[in-house]
Tab-separated table of C-alpha atoms in Angstrom:
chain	number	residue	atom	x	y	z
A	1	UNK	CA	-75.430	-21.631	57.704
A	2	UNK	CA	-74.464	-19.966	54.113
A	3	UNK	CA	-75.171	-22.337	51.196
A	4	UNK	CA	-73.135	-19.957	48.751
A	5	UNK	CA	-69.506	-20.606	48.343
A	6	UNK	CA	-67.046	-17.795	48.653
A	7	UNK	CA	-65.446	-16.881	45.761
A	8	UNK	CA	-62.998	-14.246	44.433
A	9	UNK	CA	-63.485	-13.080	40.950
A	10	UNK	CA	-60.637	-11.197	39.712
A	11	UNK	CA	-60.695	-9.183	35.843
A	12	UNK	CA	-58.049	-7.387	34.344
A	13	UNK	CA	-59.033	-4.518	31.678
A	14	UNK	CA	-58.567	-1.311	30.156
A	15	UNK	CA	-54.598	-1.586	29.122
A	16	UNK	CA	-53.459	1.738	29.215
A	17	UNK	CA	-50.065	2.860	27.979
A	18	UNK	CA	-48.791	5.996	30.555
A	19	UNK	CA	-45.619	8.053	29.677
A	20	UNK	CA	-43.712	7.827	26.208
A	21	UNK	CA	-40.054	6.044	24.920
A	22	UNK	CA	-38.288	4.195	27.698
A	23	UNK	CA	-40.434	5.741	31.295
A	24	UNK	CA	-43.673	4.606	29.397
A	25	UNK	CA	-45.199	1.870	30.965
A	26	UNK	CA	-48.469	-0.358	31.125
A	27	UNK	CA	-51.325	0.760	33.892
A	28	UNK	CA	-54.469	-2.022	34.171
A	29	UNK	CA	-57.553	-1.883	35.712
A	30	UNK	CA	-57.992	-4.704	38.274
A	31	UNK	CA	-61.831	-5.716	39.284
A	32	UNK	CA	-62.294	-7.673	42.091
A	33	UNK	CA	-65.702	-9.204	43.064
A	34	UNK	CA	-66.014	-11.508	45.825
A	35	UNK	CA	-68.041	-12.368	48.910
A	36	UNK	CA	-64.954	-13.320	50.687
A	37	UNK	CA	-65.341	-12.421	54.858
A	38	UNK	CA	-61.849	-11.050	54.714
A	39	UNK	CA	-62.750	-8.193	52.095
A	40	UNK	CA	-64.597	-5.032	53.318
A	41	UNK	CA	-66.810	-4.623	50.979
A	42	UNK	CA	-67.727	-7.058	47.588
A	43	UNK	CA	-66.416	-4.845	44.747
A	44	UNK	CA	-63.468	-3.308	44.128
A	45	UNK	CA	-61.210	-1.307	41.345
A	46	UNK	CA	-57.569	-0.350	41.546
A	47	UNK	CA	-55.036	0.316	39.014
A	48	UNK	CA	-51.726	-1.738	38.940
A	49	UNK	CA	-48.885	-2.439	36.736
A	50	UNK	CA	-46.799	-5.126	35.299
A	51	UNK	CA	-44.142	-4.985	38.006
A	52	UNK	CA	-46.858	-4.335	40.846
A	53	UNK	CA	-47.656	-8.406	40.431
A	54	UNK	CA	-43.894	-9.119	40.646
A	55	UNK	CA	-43.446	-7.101	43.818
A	56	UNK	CA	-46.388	-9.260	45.027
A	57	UNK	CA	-45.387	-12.287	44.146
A	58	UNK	CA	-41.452	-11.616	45.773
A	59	UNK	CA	-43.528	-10.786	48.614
A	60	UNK	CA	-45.605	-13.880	48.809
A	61	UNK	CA	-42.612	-16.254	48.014
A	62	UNK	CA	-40.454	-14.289	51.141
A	63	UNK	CA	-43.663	-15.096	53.525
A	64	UNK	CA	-44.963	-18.006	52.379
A	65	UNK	CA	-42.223	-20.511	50.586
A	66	UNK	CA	-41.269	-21.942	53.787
A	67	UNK	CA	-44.228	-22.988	55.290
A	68	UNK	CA	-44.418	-25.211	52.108
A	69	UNK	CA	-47.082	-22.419	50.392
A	70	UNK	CA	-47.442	-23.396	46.658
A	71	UNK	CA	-47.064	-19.663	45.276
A	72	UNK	CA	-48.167	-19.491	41.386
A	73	UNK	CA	-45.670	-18.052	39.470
A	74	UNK	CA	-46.071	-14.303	37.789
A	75	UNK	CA	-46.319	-14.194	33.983
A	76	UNK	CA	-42.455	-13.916	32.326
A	77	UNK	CA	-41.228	-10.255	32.004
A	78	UNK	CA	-39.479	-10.433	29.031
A	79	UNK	CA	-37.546	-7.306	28.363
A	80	UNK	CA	-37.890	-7.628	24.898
A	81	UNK	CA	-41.520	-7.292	25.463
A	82	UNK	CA	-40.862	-4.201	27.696
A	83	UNK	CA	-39.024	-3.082	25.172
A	84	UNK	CA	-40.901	-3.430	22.153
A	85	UNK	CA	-43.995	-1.847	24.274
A	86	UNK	CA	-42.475	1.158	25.519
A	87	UNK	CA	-41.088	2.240	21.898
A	88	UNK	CA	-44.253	1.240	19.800
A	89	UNK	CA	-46.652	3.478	18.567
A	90	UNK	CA	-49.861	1.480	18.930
A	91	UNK	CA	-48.802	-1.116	16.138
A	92	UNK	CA	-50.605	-4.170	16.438
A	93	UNK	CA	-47.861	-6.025	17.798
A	94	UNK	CA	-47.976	-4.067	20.659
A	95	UNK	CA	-51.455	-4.614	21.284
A	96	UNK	CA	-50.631	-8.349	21.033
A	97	UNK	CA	-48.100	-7.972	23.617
A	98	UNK	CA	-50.311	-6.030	25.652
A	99	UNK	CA	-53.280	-8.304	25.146
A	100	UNK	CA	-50.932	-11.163	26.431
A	101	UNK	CA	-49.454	-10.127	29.104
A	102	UNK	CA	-52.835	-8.667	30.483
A	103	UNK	CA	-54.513	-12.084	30.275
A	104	UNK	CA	-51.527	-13.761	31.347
A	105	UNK	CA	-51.812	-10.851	34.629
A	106	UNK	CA	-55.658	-11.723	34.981
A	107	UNK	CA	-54.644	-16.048	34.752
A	108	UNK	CA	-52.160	-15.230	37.717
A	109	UNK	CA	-54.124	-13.251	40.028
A	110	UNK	CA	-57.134	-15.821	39.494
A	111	UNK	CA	-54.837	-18.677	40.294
A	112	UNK	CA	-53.355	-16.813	43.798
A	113	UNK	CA	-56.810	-16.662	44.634
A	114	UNK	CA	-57.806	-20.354	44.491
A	115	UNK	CA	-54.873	-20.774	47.652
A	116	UNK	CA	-57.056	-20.087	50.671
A	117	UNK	CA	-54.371	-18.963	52.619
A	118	UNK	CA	-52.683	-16.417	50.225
A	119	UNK	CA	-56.803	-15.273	49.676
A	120	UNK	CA	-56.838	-13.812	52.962
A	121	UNK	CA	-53.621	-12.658	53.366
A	122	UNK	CA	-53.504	-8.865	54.505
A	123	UNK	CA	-51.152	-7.752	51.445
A	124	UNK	CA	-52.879	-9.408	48.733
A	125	UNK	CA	-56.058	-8.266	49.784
A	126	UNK	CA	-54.540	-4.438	49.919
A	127	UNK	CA	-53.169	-5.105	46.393
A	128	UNK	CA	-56.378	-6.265	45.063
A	129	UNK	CA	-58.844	-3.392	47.428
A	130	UNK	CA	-56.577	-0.351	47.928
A	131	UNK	CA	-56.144	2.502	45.258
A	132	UNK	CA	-52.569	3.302	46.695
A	133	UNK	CA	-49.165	2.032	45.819
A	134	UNK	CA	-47.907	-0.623	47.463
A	135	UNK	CA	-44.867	0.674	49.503
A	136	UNK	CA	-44.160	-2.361	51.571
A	137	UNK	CA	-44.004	-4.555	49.253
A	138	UNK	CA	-41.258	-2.617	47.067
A	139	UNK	CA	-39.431	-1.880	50.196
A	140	UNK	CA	-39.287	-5.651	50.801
A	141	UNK	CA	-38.084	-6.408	47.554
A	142	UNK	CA	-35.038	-3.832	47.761
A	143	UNK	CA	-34.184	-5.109	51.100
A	144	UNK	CA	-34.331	-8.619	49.543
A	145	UNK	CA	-32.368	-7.780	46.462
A	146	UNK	CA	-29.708	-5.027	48.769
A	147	UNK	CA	-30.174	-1.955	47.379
A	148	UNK	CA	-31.644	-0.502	50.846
């Protein structure tokens, strides 16, 4: 019998702006380490952004809400914030902003992971392990919101 508890360690680093005026938008570097059985291997690095954790979490809530699944909620996006990010020119407000919302990414993803069910679900583990886009999980939330 193993001794050592299973764990998923999550990070979220290297902020990087992508694009300029109103297409820009905020990549991060997620870091996964974990000795979970689910996972294929025990690190991992993909790059994500903002509205990647909100296509998640729509995802999660459509799945798991009804079996009475307590999903954490995403951090706020505040389109002021969006805003304020995409027109900046490294000012250090917008590194504040970006500094926040990164933890606040990092605080989520840490906090999906202490649910043992959403752990090991297939789609989480592909956002968190595969260097692709997430396709289903946009198409979901269009279907849910109509616009497909």
């Amino acid at each position: 019998m193993n001794d050592m508890a299973t764990y998923i360690r999550i990070k979220v680093v290297n902020p990087e702006k992508i694009g300029d005026g109103f297409r820009a938008y905020i990549r991060y570097t997620i870091t996964t380490e974990t000795n979970h059985s689910d996972y294929s291997a025990t690190n991992f690095e993909v790059q994500r952004r903002f509205s990647d954790a909100h296509a998640l979490y729509e995802y999660l809530v459509d799945v798991y809400r009804t079996n009475g699944e307590h999903i954490a909620h995403p951090p706020a996006k505040s389109m002021l914030t969006s805003a304020r990010i995409k027109t900046n020119k490294s000012e250090p407000n917008e590194l504040f902003q970006i500094e926040i919302r990164r933890h606040a990414l990092e605080a989520f993803l840490n906090r999906l992971t202490r649910n043992p069910v959403i752990a090991k679900d297939k789609e989480f583990i592909k956002f968190l392990t595969s260097p692709v886009v997430l396709k289903q999980l946009y198409i979901r939330l269009l279907l849910k919101l109509g616009t497909i």
